[in-house]
Short mmCIF file of C-alpha atoms in Angstrom, two decimals:
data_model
loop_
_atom_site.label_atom_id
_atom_site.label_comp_id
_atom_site.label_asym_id
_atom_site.label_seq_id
_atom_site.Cartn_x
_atom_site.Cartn_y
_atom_site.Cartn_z
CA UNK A 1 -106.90 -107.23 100.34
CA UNK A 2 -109.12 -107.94 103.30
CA UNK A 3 -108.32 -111.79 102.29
CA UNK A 4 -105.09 -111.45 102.60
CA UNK A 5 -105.63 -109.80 106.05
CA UNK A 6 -107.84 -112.85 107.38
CA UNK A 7 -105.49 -114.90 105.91
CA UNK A 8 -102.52 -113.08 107.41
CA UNK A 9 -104.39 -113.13 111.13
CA UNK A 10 -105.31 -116.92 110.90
CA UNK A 11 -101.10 -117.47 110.13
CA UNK A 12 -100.27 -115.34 113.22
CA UNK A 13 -103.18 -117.18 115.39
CA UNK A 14 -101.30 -120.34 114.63
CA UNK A 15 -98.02 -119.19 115.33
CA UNK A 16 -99.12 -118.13 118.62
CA UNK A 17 -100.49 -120.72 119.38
CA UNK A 18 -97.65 -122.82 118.40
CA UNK A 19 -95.06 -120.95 120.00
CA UNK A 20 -97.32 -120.13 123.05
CA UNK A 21 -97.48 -124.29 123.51
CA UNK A 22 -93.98 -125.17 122.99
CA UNK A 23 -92.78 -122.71 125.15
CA UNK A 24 -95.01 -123.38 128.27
CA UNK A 25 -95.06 -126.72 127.84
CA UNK A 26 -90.92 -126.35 128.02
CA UNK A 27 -91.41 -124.32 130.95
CA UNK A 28 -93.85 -126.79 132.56
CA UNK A 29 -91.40 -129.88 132.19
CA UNK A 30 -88.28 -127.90 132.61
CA UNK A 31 -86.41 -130.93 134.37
CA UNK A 32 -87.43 -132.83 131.39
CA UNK A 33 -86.42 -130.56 128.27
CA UNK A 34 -82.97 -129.89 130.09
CA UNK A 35 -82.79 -133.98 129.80
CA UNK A 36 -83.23 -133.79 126.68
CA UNK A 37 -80.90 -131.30 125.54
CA UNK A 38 -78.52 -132.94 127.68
CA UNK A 39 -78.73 -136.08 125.11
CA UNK A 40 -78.59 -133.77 122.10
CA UNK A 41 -75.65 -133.94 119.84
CA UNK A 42 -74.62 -130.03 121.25
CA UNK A 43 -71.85 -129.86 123.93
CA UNK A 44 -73.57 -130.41 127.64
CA UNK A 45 -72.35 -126.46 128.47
CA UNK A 46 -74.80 -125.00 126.36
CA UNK A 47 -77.89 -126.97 127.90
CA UNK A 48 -78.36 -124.31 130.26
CA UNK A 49 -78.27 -122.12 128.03
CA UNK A 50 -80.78 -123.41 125.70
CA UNK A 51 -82.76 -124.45 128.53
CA UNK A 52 -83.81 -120.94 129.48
CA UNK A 53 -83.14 -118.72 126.22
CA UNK A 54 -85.43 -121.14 123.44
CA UNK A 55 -88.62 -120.99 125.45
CA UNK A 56 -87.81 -117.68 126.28
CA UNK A 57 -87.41 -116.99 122.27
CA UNK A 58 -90.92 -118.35 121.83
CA UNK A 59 -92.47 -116.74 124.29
CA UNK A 60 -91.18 -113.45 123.43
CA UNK A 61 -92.32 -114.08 119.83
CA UNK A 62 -95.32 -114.64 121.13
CA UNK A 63 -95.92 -111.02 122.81
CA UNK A 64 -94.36 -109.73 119.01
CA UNK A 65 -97.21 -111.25 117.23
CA UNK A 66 -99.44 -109.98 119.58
CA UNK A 67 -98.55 -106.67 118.88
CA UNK A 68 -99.34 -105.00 115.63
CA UNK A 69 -96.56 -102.65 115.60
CA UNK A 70 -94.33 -105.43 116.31
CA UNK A 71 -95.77 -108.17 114.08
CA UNK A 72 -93.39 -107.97 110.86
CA UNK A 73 -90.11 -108.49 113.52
CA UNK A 74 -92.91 -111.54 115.04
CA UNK A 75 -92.74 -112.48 111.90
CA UNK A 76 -89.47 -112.66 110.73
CA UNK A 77 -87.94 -113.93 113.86
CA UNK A 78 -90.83 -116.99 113.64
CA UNK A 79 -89.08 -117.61 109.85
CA UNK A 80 -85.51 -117.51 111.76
CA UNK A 81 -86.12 -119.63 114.70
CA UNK A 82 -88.57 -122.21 112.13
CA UNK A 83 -85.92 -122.78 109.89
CA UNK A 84 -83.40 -123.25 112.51
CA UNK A 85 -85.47 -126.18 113.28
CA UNK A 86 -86.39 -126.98 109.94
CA UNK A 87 -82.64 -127.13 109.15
CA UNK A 88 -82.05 -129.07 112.36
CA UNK A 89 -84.26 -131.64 111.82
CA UNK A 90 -83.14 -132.44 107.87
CA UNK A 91 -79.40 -132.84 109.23
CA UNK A 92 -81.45 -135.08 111.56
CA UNK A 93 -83.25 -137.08 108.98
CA UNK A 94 -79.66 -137.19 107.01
CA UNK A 95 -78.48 -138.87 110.04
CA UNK A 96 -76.06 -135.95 110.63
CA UNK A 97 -75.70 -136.74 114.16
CA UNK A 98 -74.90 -139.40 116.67
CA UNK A 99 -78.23 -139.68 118.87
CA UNK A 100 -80.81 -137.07 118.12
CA UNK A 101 -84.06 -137.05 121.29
CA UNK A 102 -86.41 -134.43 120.71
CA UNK A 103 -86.57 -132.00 123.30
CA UNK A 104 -89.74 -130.10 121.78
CA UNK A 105 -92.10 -128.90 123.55
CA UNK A 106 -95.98 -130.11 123.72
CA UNK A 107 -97.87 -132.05 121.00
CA UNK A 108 -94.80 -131.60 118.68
CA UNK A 109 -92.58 -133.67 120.67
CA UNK A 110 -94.97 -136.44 119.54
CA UNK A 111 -93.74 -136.66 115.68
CA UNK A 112 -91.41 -138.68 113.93
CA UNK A 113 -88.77 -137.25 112.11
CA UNK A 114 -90.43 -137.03 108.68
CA UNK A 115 -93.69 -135.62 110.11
CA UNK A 116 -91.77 -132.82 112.55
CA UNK A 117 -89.88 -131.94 109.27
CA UNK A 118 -93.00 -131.55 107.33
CA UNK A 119 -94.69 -129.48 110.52
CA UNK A 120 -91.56 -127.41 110.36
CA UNK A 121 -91.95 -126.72 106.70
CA UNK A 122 -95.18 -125.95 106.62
CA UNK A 123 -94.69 -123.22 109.58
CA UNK A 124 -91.45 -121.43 107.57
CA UNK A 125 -94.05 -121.51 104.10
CA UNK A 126 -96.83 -120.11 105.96
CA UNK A 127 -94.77 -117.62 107.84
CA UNK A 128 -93.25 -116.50 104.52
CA UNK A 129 -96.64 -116.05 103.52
CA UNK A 130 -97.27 -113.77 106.15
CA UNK A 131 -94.86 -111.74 105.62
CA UNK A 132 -95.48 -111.32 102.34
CA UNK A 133 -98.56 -110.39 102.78
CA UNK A 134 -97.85 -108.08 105.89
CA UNK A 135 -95.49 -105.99 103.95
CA UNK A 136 -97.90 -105.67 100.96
CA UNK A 137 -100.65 -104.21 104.24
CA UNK A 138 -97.85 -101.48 105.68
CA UNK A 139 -97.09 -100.64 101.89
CA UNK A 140 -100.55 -100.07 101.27
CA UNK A 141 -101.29 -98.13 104.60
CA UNK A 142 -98.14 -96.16 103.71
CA UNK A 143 -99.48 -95.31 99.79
CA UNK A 144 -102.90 -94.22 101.50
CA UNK A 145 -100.76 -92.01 104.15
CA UNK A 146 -98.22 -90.49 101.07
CA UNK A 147 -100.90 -90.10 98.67
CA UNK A 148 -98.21 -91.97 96.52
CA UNK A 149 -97.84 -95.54 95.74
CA UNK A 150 -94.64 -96.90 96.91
#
């Protein structure tokens, strides 16, 4: 069990960190990331939109990883947003779409195609790890609270 914990805290230490960079870094070069989701294959209304609410996402998944009480919805709404992206970038590599910039944040926006979709996949398997694993902890803190296993 207390592997699964260290395990479990390394995950959410690189979520954070992942979310916390993409979203500042969005933030940072704001003139920039409303560029590029100007040249994204999504009607020009919505930039504005997406401009402010997806760094806002990450930031506030940030402060729910932070949180142990809040972790598990952390979690889960990492999985949600990652596979967004994940799902985003196959239609992507499909050539789905018309033109197709990145308009990630940070180090990310630095991939190709194959290697974001990779990155993204290996962020919605680790975060299903997580959670996994996080539900087996509250399970286990709620058998030693009952008396009863669950």
């Amino acid at each position: 069990m207390k592997t699964k914990k260290v395990i479990l805290e390394i995950i959410v230490a690189l979520l954070i960190v992942m979310f916390l960079h993409t979203g500042i870094s969005k933030f940072l070069d704001f003139q920039g990331f409303m560029h590029d989701l100007d040249n994204q294959p999504f009607p020009d209304r919505f930039t504005p939109y997406l401009a402010w609410s997806l760094p806002t996402i990450e930031i506030i998944i940030v402060i729910l990883l932070f949180i142990d009480r809040t972790r598990l919805v952390g979690l889960y709404a990492s999985l949600i947003l990652m596979t967004v992206f994940t799902i985003y970038t196959g239609l992507v590599l499909m050539n789905f779409f018309d033109r197709v910039p990145c308009s990630c944040g940070g180090v990310v926006s630095y991939l190709s195609w194959p290697q974001h979709l990779f990155f993204n996949l290996f962020f919605v398997a680790i975060t299903f790890v997580a959670i996994l694993y996080k539900d087996e902890i509250i399970n286990r803190k709620l058998e030693t609270f009952s008396g009863q296993p669950q």
